[in-house]
Amino acid sequence: MGDTNVVEMADVWFSYDGLNVLEGVGLEIRRGDFVSMVGPNGGGKTTLLKLMLGLLRPGRGRVRVLGLPPDRARPRVGYTPQFALFDSKFPVSVMDVVLMGRLGRASEMGPYRNNDRRAAADAMNEVGLYDLRRRPFAALSGGQRQRVLIARALASEPELLLLDEPTASLDIRVETEFYELLRTLNERLTIVLASHDVAFVSQFVRTVVCVKRKVSVHPTAELDGTIMKDLYGLDVRMVRHDEHCGGPEVAAATDRRGQGGQA
């Protein structure tokens, strides 16, 4: 594996209960890229992320992350899952959550060390939440919680950041701020995220990986209705429009036309 690639997959197949989810996947992700994986539900996006993390193993084919088998590369990879389950009554602070990102690096016995707390503090500063470090995690807004989970991943000092549907429950304004944060982080990290919202996310990322059992890779400039129709099985037109309250232009929707031709 060359130094320019952080992820390489060659002829990767994966199935659940005998049903192929991924077929013959070949994929290279270059160091420093900002990648969005898009596709329909069940198309294989989350499975691809779990293969990169070494949480799943392919039935056939080869996966390398940072030049290593994924399970060996995992300490150098930050991950934010699609759903973060927590007990809202459990008295955990923002700092407590972020420090969880140090579990793979902290001492196996005893309290967190000073360097663990420094890494957590640096991560909270980077996402703009250091002032909330003592606040209960359950008291935060959805956007703030997502930033805390990013900080937890950053506390592990990763080279590659993987995110699964990180903005699924956020409104457009908060989602825009979140992607601006990721764009800043991309100045020093390779970022790969799974998303359904191809029209919105395409204004931020450099590369789009279309996933529907098989994989195709496109610069964002190549995305058009033909590619989207192949991916989603619908006539899709990429649209851009301004926010009604005078905010900046955002790509916020796709126009999906049914058989009757109505938008």
Short mmCIF file of C-alpha atoms in Angstrom, two decimals:
data_model
loop_
_atom_site.label_atom_id
_atom_site.label_comp_id
_atom_site.label_asym_id
_atom_site.label_seq_id
_atom_site.Cartn_x
_atom_site.Cartn_y
_atom_site.Cartn_z
CA MET A 1 0.00 0.00 0.00
CA GLY A 2 1.35 3.41 -0.94
CA ASP A 3 1.68 6.31 1.47
CA THR A 4 -0.99 8.20 -0.51
CA ASN A 5 -3.79 5.77 0.39
CA VAL A 6 -5.27 5.32 3.87
CA VAL A 7 -7.86 2.73 2.79
CA GLU A 8 -7.56 0.04 0.14
CA MET A 9 -10.12 -2.64 -0.69
CA ALA A 10 -9.61 -5.23 -3.41
CA ASP A 11 -12.41 -7.55 -4.64
CA VAL A 12 -14.24 -7.35 -1.31
CA TRP A 13 -17.42 -9.41 -0.88
CA PHE A 14 -19.62 -9.52 2.20
CA SER A 15 -22.94 -11.20 2.93
CA TYR A 16 -25.46 -11.46 5.76
CA ASP A 17 -27.22 -14.82 6.04
CA GLY A 18 -26.21 -15.72 2.50
CA LEU A 19 -27.45 -12.44 0.98
CA ASN A 20 -24.73 -10.40 -0.71
CA VAL A 21 -24.48 -6.87 0.68
CA LEU A 22 -21.21 -6.00 -1.07
CA GLU A 23 -19.99 -7.50 -4.34
CA GLY A 24 -16.48 -7.18 -5.76
CA VAL A 25 -15.72 -3.84 -4.11
CA GLY A 26 -12.55 -2.10 -5.14
CA LEU A 27 -11.88 1.15 -3.33
CA GLU A 28 -8.97 3.48 -2.62
CA ILE A 29 -9.22 6.48 -0.31
CA ARG A 30 -6.32 8.88 -0.47
CA ARG A 31 -4.71 10.51 2.51
CA GLY A 32 -6.25 13.94 3.17
CA ASP A 33 -9.46 13.27 1.24
CA PHE A 34 -12.96 14.18 2.48
CA VAL A 35 -15.24 11.38 1.32
CA SER A 36 -18.98 10.83 1.55
CA MET A 37 -20.45 7.37 1.00
CA VAL A 38 -24.01 7.66 -0.30
CA GLY A 39 -26.65 5.17 -1.31
CA PRO A 40 -30.01 3.66 -0.40
CA ASN A 41 -30.81 1.99 2.91
CA GLY A 42 -29.31 -1.49 2.93
CA GLY A 43 -26.91 -0.58 0.13
CA GLY A 44 -23.82 -1.37 2.22
CA LYS A 45 -22.55 1.98 3.56
CA THR A 46 -22.42 0.99 7.23
CA THR A 47 -20.99 -2.40 6.29
CA LEU A 48 -18.13 -0.67 4.46
CA LEU A 49 -17.38 1.43 7.54
CA LYS A 50 -17.38 -1.65 9.78
CA LEU A 51 -15.01 -3.42 7.41
CA MET A 52 -12.65 -0.43 7.64
CA LEU A 53 -12.83 -0.67 11.42
CA GLY A 54 -12.20 -4.40 11.47
CA LEU A 55 -15.56 -5.01 13.19
CA LEU A 56 -16.48 -7.20 10.22
CA ARG A 57 -14.30 -9.38 8.00
CA PRO A 58 -14.97 -9.83 4.30
CA GLY A 59 -16.10 -13.18 3.00
CA ARG A 60 -13.64 -12.65 0.18
CA GLY A 61 -11.11 -10.00 -0.74
CA ARG A 62 -8.56 -7.82 1.01
CA VAL A 63 -8.92 -4.72 3.21
CA ARG A 64 -6.04 -2.56 4.38
CA VAL A 65 -6.27 0.59 6.52
CA LEU A 66 -3.18 2.72 7.02
CA GLY A 67 -1.22 -0.14 5.49
CA LEU A 68 -2.41 -2.66 8.09
CA PRO A 69 -5.21 -5.18 8.62
CA PRO A 70 -8.14 -3.09 9.96
CA ASP A 71 -8.14 -4.56 13.47
CA ARG A 72 -4.47 -3.58 13.88
CA ALA A 73 -5.07 -0.08 12.49
CA ARG A 74 -8.07 0.57 14.76
CA PRO A 75 -6.14 2.54 17.45
CA ARG A 76 -5.30 5.09 14.73
CA VAL A 77 -8.91 5.45 13.55
CA GLY A 78 -11.61 7.61 15.16
CA TYR A 79 -15.23 6.50 14.81
CA THR A 80 -18.62 8.05 15.47
CA PRO A 81 -21.48 5.53 15.18
CA GLN A 82 -24.89 6.22 13.70
CA PHE A 83 -26.69 6.02 17.04
CA ALA A 84 -25.10 6.76 20.40
CA LEU A 85 -27.24 5.06 23.04
CA PHE A 86 -27.01 6.38 26.58
CA ASP A 87 -29.05 6.46 29.74
CA SER A 88 -30.25 10.05 30.14
CA LYS A 89 -30.31 9.54 33.94
CA PHE A 90 -26.69 8.44 34.10
CA PRO A 91 -24.63 11.35 35.51
CA VAL A 92 -21.97 11.55 32.82
CA SER A 93 -20.39 14.89 31.91
CA VAL A 94 -19.08 16.10 28.58
CA MET A 95 -15.53 15.53 29.82
CA ASP A 96 -16.41 11.97 30.86
CA VAL A 97 -17.72 11.18 27.38
CA VAL A 98 -14.71 12.67 25.61
CA LEU A 99 -12.29 10.81 27.86
CA MET A 100 -13.86 7.55 26.65
CA GLY A 101 -11.91 8.19 23.45
CA ARG A 102 -8.72 7.58 25.43
CA LEU A 103 -9.67 4.08 26.56
CA GLY A 104 -7.52 2.47 23.90
CA ARG A 105 -4.52 4.60 24.89
CA ALA A 106 -4.95 5.14 28.64
CA SER A 107 -3.39 2.96 31.30
CA GLU A 108 -5.30 -0.29 31.78
CA MET A 109 -5.33 0.32 35.53
CA GLY A 110 -5.83 3.46 37.57
CA PRO A 111 -7.22 6.89 36.67
CA TYR A 112 -6.72 8.80 33.45
CA ARG A 113 -3.27 10.36 33.18
CA ASN A 114 -2.51 14.02 32.55
CA ASN A 115 -1.81 13.42 28.88
CA ASP A 116 -5.24 11.77 28.53
CA ARG A 117 -6.91 14.83 30.02
CA ARG A 118 -4.85 17.15 27.82
CA ALA A 119 -5.90 15.20 24.71
CA ALA A 120 -9.55 15.39 25.78
CA ALA A 121 -9.27 19.13 26.46
CA ASP A 122 -7.62 19.72 23.06
CA ALA A 123 -10.42 17.78 21.36
CA MET A 124 -13.13 19.79 23.13
CA ASN A 125 -11.39 23.03 22.18
CA GLU A 126 -11.23 21.91 18.57
CA VAL A 127 -15.00 21.35 18.41
CA GLY A 128 -15.75 24.51 20.43
CA LEU A 129 -17.17 22.86 23.55
CA TYR A 130 -14.46 23.19 26.17
CA ASP A 131 -16.57 25.64 28.19
CA LEU A 132 -19.26 22.93 28.48
CA ARG A 133 -16.89 20.24 29.75
CA ARG A 134 -18.62 19.94 33.14
CA ARG A 135 -22.16 20.04 31.77
CA PRO A 136 -24.20 16.78 31.80
CA PHE A 137 -24.14 15.16 28.38
CA ALA A 138 -27.91 14.60 28.59
CA ALA A 139 -28.49 18.37 28.92
CA LEU A 140 -26.95 19.18 25.53
CA SER A 141 -28.74 19.86 22.25
CA GLY A 142 -28.52 17.36 19.39
CA GLY A 143 -25.87 19.39 17.60
CA GLN A 144 -23.79 19.74 20.77
CA ARG A 145 -23.99 16.01 21.41
CA GLN A 146 -22.70 15.31 17.92
CA ARG A 147 -19.77 17.64 18.54
CA VAL A 148 -19.02 15.83 21.82
CA LEU A 149 -18.99 12.50 19.98
CA ILE A 150 -16.60 13.98 17.42
CA ALA A 151 -14.40 15.17 20.29
CA ARG A 152 -14.48 11.66 21.76
CA ALA A 153 -13.17 10.32 18.44
CA LEU A 154 -10.55 13.10 18.20
CA ALA A 155 -9.29 12.36 21.72
CA SER A 156 -7.84 9.11 20.41
CA GLU A 157 -5.57 11.24 18.16
CA PRO A 158 -6.61 9.48 14.95
CA GLU A 159 -5.26 9.75 11.42
CA LEU A 160 -8.57 8.68 9.88
CA LEU A 161 -12.04 9.74 11.03
CA LEU A 162 -15.09 7.60 10.17
CA LEU A 163 -18.66 8.81 10.74
CA ASP A 164 -21.93 6.97 10.18
CA GLU A 165 -24.90 9.27 9.39
CA PRO A 166 -23.60 11.98 11.75
CA THR A 167 -26.29 14.59 10.93
CA ALA A 168 -29.41 12.40 10.74
CA SER A 169 -31.29 14.31 13.48
CA LEU A 170 -29.98 17.85 12.89
CA ASP A 171 -31.71 20.79 11.23
CA ILE A 172 -30.17 22.51 8.20
CA ARG A 173 -28.47 25.34 10.13
CA VAL A 174 -26.83 23.00 12.65
CA GLU A 175 -25.99 20.53 9.90
CA THR A 176 -24.21 23.26 7.95
CA GLU A 177 -22.19 24.25 11.03
CA PHE A 178 -21.33 20.61 11.62
CA TYR A 179 -20.02 20.10 8.10
CA GLU A 180 -18.02 23.33 8.36
CA LEU A 181 -16.38 21.83 11.46
CA LEU A 182 -15.58 18.66 9.52
CA ARG A 183 -14.13 20.71 6.69
CA THR A 184 -11.78 22.38 9.18
CA LEU A 185 -10.81 19.00 10.66
CA ASN A 186 -10.12 17.76 7.14
CA GLU A 187 -7.15 20.12 7.02
CA ARG A 188 -5.29 17.56 9.16
CA LEU A 189 -7.40 14.36 8.96
CA THR A 190 -8.75 12.06 6.30
CA ILE A 191 -12.53 11.93 6.77
CA VAL A 192 -15.01 9.33 5.53
CA LEU A 193 -18.70 9.64 6.34
CA ALA A 194 -21.85 7.79 5.38
CA SER A 195 -24.81 9.99 4.48
CA HIS A 196 -28.22 9.81 2.81
CA ASP A 197 -28.25 13.52 1.97
CA VAL A 198 -26.13 13.54 -1.16
CA ALA A 199 -27.30 16.95 -2.38
CA PHE A 200 -26.47 18.68 0.90
CA VAL A 201 -23.19 16.97 1.68
CA SER A 202 -21.81 17.33 -1.86
CA GLN A 203 -21.01 21.01 -1.28
CA PHE A 204 -18.51 20.05 1.45
CA VAL A 205 -16.80 16.81 0.37
CA ARG A 206 -14.31 16.22 -2.43
CA THR A 207 -15.19 12.64 -3.32
CA VAL A 208 -18.45 10.71 -3.37
CA VAL A 209 -18.51 6.91 -3.11
CA CYS A 210 -21.80 5.52 -4.41
CA VAL A 211 -22.69 2.27 -2.65
CA LYS A 212 -25.37 -0.16 -3.84
CA ARG A 213 -23.79 -3.59 -3.35
CA LYS A 214 -21.13 -2.45 -5.82
CA VAL A 215 -19.11 0.73 -5.47
CA SER A 216 -18.36 3.59 -7.86
CA VAL A 217 -16.24 6.63 -7.03
CA HIS A 218 -16.83 10.15 -8.36
CA PRO A 219 -15.49 13.64 -7.75
CA THR A 220 -18.41 15.74 -6.56
CA ALA A 221 -18.34 17.72 -9.82
CA GLU A 222 -19.35 14.58 -11.74
CA LEU A 223 -22.58 13.96 -9.82
CA ASP A 224 -25.64 14.23 -12.00
CA GLY A 225 -29.15 12.83 -12.38
CA THR A 226 -27.98 9.76 -14.29
CA ILE A 227 -25.66 8.66 -11.49
CA MET A 228 -28.35 9.31 -8.89
CA LYS A 229 -30.97 7.38 -10.89
CA ASP A 230 -28.63 4.37 -11.08
CA LEU A 231 -28.07 4.61 -7.34
CA TYR A 232 -31.59 5.25 -6.05
CA GLY A 233 -33.73 3.86 -8.88
CA LEU A 234 -35.52 7.20 -9.33
CA ASP A 235 -35.23 10.19 -11.63
CA VAL A 236 -33.26 12.56 -9.45
CA ARG A 237 -32.28 16.12 -10.21
CA MET A 238 -29.67 17.87 -8.07
CA VAL A 239 -30.93 21.29 -6.99
CA ARG A 240 -29.47 24.22 -5.08
CA HIS A 241 -31.47 26.92 -3.39
CA ASP A 242 -31.08 29.74 -0.87
CA GLU A 243 -32.36 29.59 2.66
CA HIS A 244 -35.51 31.69 2.88
CA CYS A 245 -34.14 33.84 5.73
CA GLY A 246 -31.30 35.31 3.73
CA GLY A 247 -28.63 32.83 4.76
CA PRO A 248 -25.92 31.45 2.51
CA GLU A 249 -26.73 29.23 -0.43
CA VAL A 250 -26.90 25.56 0.48
CA ALA A 251 -27.53 22.38 -1.48
CA ALA A 252 -30.41 20.99 0.50
CA ALA A 253 -32.51 18.57 -1.52
CA THR A 254 -32.90 16.26 -4.45
CA ASP A 255 -35.93 16.44 -6.71
CA ARG A 256 -37.28 12.91 -7.09
CA ARG A 257 -39.85 12.45 -9.84
CA GLY A 258 -42.21 9.52 -9.83
CA GLN A 259 -43.83 7.79 -12.75
CA GLY A 260 -46.44 10.52 -13.04
CA GLY A 261 -43.76 13.17 -13.48
CA GLN A 262 -44.74 15.20 -10.42
CA ALA A 263 -42.00 16.56 -8.20
#
